[in-house]
Short mmCIF file of C-alpha atoms in Angstrom, two decimals:
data_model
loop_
_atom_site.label_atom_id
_atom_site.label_comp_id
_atom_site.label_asym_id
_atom_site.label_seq_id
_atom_site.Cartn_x
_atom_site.Cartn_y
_atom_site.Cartn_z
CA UNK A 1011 0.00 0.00 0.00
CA UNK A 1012 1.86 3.40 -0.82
CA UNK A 1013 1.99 6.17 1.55
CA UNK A 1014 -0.24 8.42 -0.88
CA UNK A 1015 -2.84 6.08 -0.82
CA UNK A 1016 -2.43 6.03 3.85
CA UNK A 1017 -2.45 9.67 3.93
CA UNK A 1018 -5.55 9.44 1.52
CA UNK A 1019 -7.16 7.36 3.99
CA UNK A 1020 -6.10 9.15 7.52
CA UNK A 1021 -7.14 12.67 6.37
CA UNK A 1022 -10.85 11.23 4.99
CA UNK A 1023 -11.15 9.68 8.45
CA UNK A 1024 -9.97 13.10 9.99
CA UNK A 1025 -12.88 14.64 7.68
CA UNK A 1026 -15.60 11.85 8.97
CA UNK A 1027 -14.94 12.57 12.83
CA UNK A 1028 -14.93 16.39 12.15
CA UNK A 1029 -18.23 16.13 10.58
CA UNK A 1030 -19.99 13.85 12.67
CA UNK A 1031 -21.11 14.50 15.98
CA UNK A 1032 -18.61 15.40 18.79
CA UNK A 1033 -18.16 13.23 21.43
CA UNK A 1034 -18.02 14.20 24.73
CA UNK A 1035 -14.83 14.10 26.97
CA UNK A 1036 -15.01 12.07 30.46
CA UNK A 1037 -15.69 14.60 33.10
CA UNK A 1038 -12.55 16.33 35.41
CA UNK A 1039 -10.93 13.85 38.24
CA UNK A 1040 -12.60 14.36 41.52
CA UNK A 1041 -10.93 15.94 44.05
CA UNK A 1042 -8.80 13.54 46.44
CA UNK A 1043 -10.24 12.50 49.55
CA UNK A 1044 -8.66 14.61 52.23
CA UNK A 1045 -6.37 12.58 54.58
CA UNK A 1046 -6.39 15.69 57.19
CA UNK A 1047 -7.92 19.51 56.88
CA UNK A 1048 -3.85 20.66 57.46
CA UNK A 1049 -3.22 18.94 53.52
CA UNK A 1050 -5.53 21.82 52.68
CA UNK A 1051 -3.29 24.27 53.58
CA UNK A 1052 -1.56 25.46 49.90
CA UNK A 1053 2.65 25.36 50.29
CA UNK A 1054 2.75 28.98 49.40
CA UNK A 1055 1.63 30.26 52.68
CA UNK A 1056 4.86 31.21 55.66
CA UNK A 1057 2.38 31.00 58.61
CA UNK A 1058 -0.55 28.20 59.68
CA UNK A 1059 -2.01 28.38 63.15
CA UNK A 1060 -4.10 25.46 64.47
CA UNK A 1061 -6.50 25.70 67.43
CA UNK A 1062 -8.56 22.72 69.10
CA UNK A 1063 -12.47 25.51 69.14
CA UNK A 1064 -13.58 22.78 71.34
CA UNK A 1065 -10.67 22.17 74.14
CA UNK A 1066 -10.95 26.02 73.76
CA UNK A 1067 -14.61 26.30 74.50
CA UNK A 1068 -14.09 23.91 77.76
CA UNK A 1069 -11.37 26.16 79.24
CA UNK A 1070 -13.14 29.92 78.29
CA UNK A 1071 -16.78 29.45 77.23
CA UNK A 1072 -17.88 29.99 73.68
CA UNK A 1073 -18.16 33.41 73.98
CA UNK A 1074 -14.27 33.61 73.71
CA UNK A 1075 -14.42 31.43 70.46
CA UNK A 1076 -17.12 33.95 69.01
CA UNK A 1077 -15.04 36.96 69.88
CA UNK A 1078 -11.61 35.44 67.44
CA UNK A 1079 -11.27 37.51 65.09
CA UNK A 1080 -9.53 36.63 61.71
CA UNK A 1081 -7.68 39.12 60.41
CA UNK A 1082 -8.34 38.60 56.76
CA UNK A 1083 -11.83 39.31 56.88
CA UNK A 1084 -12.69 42.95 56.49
CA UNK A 1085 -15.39 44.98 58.63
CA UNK A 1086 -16.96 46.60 55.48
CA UNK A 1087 -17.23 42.72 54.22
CA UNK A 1088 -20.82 42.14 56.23
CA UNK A 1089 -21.37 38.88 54.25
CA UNK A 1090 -18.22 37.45 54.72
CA UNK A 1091 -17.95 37.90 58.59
CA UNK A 1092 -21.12 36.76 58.85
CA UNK A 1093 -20.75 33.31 56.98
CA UNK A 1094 -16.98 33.10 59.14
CA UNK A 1095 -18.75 33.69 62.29
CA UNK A 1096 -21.66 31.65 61.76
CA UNK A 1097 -18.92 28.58 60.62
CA UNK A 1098 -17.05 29.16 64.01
CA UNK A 1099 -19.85 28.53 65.65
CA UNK A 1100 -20.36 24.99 64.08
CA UNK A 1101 -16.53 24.32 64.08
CA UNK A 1102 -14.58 21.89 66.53
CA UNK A 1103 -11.15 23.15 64.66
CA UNK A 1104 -9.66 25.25 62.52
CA UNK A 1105 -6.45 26.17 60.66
CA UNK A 1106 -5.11 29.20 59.29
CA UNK A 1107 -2.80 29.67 57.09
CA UNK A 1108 -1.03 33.38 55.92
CA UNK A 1109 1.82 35.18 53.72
CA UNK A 1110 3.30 38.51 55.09
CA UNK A 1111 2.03 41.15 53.42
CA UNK A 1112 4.85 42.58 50.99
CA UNK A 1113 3.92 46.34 51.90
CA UNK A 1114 3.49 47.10 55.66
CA UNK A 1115 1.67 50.06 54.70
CA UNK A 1116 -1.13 47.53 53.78
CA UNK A 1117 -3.88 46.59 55.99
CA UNK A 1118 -4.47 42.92 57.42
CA UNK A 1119 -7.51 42.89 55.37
CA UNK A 1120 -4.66 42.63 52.21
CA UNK A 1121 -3.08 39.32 53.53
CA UNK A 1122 -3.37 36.14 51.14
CA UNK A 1123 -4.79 33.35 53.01
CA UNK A 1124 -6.89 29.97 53.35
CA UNK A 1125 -9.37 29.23 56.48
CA UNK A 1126 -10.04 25.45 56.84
CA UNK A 1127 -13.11 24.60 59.39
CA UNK A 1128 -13.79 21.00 60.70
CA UNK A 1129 -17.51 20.91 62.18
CA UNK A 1130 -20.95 20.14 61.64
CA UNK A 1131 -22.30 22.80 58.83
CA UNK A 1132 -25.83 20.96 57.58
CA UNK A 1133 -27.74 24.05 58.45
CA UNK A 1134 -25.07 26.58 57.07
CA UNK A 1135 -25.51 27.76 53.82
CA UNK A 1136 -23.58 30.01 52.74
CA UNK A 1137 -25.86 32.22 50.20
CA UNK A 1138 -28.22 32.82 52.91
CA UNK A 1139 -25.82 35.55 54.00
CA UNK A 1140 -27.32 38.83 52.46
CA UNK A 1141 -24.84 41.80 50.77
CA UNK A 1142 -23.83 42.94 47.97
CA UNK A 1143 -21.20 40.38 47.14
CA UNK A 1144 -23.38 37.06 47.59
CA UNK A 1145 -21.76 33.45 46.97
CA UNK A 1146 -23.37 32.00 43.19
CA UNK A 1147 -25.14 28.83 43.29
CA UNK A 1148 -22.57 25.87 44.09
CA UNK A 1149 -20.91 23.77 41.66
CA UNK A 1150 -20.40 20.43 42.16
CA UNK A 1151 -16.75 18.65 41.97
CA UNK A 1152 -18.01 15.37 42.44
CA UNK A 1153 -16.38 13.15 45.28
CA UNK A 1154 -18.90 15.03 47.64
CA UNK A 1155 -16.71 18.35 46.69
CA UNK A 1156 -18.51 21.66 46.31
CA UNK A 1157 -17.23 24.74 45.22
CA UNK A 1158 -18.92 28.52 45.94
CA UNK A 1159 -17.67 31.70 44.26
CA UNK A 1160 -18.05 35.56 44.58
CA UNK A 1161 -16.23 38.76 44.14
CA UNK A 1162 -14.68 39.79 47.28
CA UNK A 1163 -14.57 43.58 48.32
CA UNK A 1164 -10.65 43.11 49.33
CA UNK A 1165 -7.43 41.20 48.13
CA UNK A 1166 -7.76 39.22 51.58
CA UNK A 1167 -11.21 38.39 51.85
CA UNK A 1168 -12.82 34.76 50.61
CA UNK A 1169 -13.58 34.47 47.32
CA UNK A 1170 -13.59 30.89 46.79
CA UNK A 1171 -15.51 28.14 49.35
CA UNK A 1172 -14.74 24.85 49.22
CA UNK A 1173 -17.19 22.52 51.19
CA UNK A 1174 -16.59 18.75 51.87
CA UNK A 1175 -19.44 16.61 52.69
CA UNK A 1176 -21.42 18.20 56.06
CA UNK A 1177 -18.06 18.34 57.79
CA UNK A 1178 -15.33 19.98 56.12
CA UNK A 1179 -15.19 24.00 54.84
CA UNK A 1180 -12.22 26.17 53.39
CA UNK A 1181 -12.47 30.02 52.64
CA UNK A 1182 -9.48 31.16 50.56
CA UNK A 1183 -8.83 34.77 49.20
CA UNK A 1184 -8.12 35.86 45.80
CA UNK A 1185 -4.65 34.88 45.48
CA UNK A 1186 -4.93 31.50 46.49
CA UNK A 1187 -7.39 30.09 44.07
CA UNK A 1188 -4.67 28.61 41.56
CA UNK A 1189 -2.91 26.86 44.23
CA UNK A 1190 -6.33 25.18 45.80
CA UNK A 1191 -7.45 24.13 42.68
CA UNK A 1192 -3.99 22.49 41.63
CA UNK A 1193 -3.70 20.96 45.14
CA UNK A 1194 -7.30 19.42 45.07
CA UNK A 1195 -6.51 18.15 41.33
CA UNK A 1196 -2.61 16.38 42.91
CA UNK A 1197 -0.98 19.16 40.89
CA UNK A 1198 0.43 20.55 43.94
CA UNK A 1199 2.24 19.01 46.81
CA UNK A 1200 0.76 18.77 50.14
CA UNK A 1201 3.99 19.10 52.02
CA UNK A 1202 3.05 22.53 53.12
CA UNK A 1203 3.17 24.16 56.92
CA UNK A 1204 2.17 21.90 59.22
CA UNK A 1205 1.15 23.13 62.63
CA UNK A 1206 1.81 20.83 65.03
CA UNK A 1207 -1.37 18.36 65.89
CA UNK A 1208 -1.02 18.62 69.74
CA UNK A 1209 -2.22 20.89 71.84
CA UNK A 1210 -4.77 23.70 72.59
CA UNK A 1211 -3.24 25.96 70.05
CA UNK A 1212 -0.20 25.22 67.65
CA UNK A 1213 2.09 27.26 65.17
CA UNK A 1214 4.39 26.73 62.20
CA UNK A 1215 6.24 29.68 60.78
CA UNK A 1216 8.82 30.28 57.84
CA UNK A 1217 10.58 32.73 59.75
CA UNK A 1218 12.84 33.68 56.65
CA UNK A 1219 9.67 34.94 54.92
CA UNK A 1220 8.59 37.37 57.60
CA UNK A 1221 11.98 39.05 57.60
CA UNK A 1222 10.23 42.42 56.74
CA UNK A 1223 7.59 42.58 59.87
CA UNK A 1224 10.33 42.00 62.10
CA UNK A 1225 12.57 44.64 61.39
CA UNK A 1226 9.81 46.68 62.34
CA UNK A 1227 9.40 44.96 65.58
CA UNK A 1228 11.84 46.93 67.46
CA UNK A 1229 13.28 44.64 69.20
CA UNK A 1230 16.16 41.54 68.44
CA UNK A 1231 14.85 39.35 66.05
CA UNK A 1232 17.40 38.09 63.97
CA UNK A 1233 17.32 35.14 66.17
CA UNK A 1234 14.21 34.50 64.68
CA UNK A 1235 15.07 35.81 60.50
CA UNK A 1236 18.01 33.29 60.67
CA UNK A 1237 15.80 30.10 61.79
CA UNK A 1238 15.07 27.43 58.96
CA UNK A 1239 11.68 27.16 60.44
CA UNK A 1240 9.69 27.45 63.97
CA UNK A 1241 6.59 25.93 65.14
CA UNK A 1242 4.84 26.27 68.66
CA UNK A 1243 2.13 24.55 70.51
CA UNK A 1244 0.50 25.80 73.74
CA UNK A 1245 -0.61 22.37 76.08
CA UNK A 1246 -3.03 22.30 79.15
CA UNK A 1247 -1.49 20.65 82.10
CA UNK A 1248 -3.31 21.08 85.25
CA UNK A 1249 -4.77 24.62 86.26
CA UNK A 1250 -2.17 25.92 83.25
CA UNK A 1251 -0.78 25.51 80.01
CA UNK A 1252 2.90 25.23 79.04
CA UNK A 1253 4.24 26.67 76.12
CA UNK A 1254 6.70 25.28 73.86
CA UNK A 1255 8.93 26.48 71.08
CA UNK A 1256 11.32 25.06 68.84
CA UNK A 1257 13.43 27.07 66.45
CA UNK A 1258 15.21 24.75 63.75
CA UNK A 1259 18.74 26.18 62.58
CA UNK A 1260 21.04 25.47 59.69
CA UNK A 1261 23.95 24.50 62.31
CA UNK A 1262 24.94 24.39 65.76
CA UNK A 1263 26.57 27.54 65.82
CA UNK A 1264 23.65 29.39 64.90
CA UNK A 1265 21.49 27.87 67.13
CA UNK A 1266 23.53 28.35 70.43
CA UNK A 1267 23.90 31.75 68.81
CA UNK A 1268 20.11 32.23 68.92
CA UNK A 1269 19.02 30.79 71.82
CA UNK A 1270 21.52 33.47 73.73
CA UNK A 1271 19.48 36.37 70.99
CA UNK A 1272 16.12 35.26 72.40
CA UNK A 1273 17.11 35.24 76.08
CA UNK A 1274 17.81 38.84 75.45
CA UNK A 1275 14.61 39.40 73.25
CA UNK A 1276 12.90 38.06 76.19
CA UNK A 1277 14.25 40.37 78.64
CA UNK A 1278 14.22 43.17 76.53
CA UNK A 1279 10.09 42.32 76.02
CA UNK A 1280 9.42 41.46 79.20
CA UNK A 1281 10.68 45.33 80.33
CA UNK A 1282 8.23 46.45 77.87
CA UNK A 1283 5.25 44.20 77.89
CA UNK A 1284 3.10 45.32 80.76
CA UNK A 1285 1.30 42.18 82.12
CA UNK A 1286 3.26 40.25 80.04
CA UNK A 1287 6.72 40.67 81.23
CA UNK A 1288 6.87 38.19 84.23
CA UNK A 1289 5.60 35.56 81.84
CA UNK A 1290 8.30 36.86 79.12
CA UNK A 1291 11.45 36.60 81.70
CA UNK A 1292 10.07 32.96 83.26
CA UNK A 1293 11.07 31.81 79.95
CA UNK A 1294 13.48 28.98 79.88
CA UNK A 1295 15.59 28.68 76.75
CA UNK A 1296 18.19 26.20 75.53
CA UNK A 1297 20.14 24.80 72.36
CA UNK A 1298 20.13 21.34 71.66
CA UNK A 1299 22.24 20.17 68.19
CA UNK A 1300 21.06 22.28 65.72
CA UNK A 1301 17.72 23.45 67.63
CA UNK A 1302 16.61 26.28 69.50
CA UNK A 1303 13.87 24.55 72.62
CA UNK A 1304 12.10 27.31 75.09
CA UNK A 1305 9.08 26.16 77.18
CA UNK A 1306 7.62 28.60 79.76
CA UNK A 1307 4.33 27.28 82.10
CA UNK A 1308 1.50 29.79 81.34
CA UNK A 1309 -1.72 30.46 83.89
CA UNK A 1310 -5.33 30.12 82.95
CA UNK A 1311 -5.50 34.15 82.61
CA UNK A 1312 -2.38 34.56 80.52
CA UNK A 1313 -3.84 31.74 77.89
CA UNK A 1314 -6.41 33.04 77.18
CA UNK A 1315 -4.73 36.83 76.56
CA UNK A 1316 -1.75 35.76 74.62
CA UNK A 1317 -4.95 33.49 72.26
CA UNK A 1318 -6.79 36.56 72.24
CA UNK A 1319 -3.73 38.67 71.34
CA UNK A 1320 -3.19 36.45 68.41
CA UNK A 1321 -6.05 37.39 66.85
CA UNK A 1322 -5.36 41.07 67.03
CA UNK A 1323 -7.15 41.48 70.89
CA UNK A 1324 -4.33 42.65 72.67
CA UNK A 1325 -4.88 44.08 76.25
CA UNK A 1326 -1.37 45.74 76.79
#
């Protein structure tokens, strides 16, 4: 058979599919199952807090839990705070995930992030929420993934909701759509922060990345720029919690070099932190190979200011 006579044949069946009718692709992959709401959190982001809402609510009531206030959701963003503070509500967890903002003279409203909730949410809708930026009607993902969308009024607010079954919700702002959608398709690794699982409250930090808010800090922090990566956990024990910290380092030099920085942080904060400072100066630090480990026990009261300070409540 000579090639004139193949290429004859392959172009009239090119001709036949192009004329007859079209048939349809196989719909996208369903999202993967989620092994834990912390996968959720996209790699991009340099800070993820994790709190245990109900080990919270036990030790300070649920009106401490409704009081937390995120700092990516605006005040002039009724619909949003709303929805967020109705979730809360329903939520036994949550994690929290940020990037610095690369202009201080930006608000916290500006900050990229992702919210993931773990509760019970068969009575929260979120389109029920009046205001001028509603979420559309919800498109389904298939695997029991749905997906809400609206224009939000800031850079930091949600624009995207994710919801997973009755149990399972994550808010992300504008920035941070790619990323979700590539990590719920396995385009993106899950190997992001990873706050660490015990405790009342729990922190993971790329320090290197936050280099900017320090300096304006006013106070020693290179300690802190130099470090690979931190994370912190706050544990009950008895009437109290005890807070740990460990600061990873590059080599042992720098981390006996940083643990005597942040003894002298500490006592330069504690002069300056009002109610703070005994707490600050109690402080015991130490290196250990390449590590930086402080742990300090913390009362009932100072818990629950140093929580609420977190979320921009400070009382000093």
């Amino acid at each position: 058979m000579g090639r004139r006579y193949l290429v004859a044949i392959w172009l009239g069946f090119v001709v036949l599919i192009a004329c007859g009718p079209q048939p349809i692709g196989p719909p996208p992959a369903a999202p993967a199952p989620v092994q834990q709401p912390a996968h959720l959190l996209p790699p991009d982001l340099d800070l993820a807090i994790r709190l245990d809402l109900d080990e919270l609510r036990g030790r300070f009531g649920s009106d401490f839990v409704a009081a937390l206030e995120l700092p990516a959701v605006a005040e002039d963003d009724p619909p949003a705070r709303a929805l967020v503070t109705s979730l809360l509500r329903q939520s036994s967890a949550l994690w929290f995930a940020i990037r610095p903002p690369g202009d201080s003279a930006r608000g916290p409203d500006a900050l990229d992030n992702v919210l993931v909730l773990r509760g019970n949410y068969r009575e929260v809708n979120p389109r029920d929420f009046a205001g001028e930026n509603v979420w559309q009607a919800p498109v389904d993902l298939g695997g029991d993934w749905r997906r809400y969308s609206r224009v939000a009024l800031g850079r930091g607010g949600p624009e995207r909701l994710y919801a997973y079954g009755d149990h399972l919700r994550v808010l992300l702002s504008r920035a941070e759509i790619d990323s979700m959608d590539a990590l719920l398709r396995g385009r993106l690794s899950t190997e992001g922060l990873r706050p660490p699982a015990r405790g009342m409250a729990s922190i993971a930090l790329r320090s290197a990345a936050w280099g900017n808010a320090l300096d304006e800090a006013g106070v020693p922090l290179r300690w802190l720029e130099s470090a690979t990566s931190a994370r912190s956990r706050i544990v009950a024990e008895g009437e109290g919690y005890r807070m740990y910290l460990e600061l990873n380092y590059a080599d042992k030099e720098s981390a006996h070099s940083a643990a005597d920085q942040l003894s002298l942080a500490l006592l330069l904060l504690g002069q300056r932190a009002g109610s703070f400072g005994p707490l600050l100066k109690a402080v015991d630090v130490k290196a250990a190979e390449t590590d930086v480990l402080a742990e300090v026990a913390v009362s009932d009261a100072q818990g629950a200011a140093l929580l609420a300070c977190a979320f921009g409540r400070c009382g000093f």
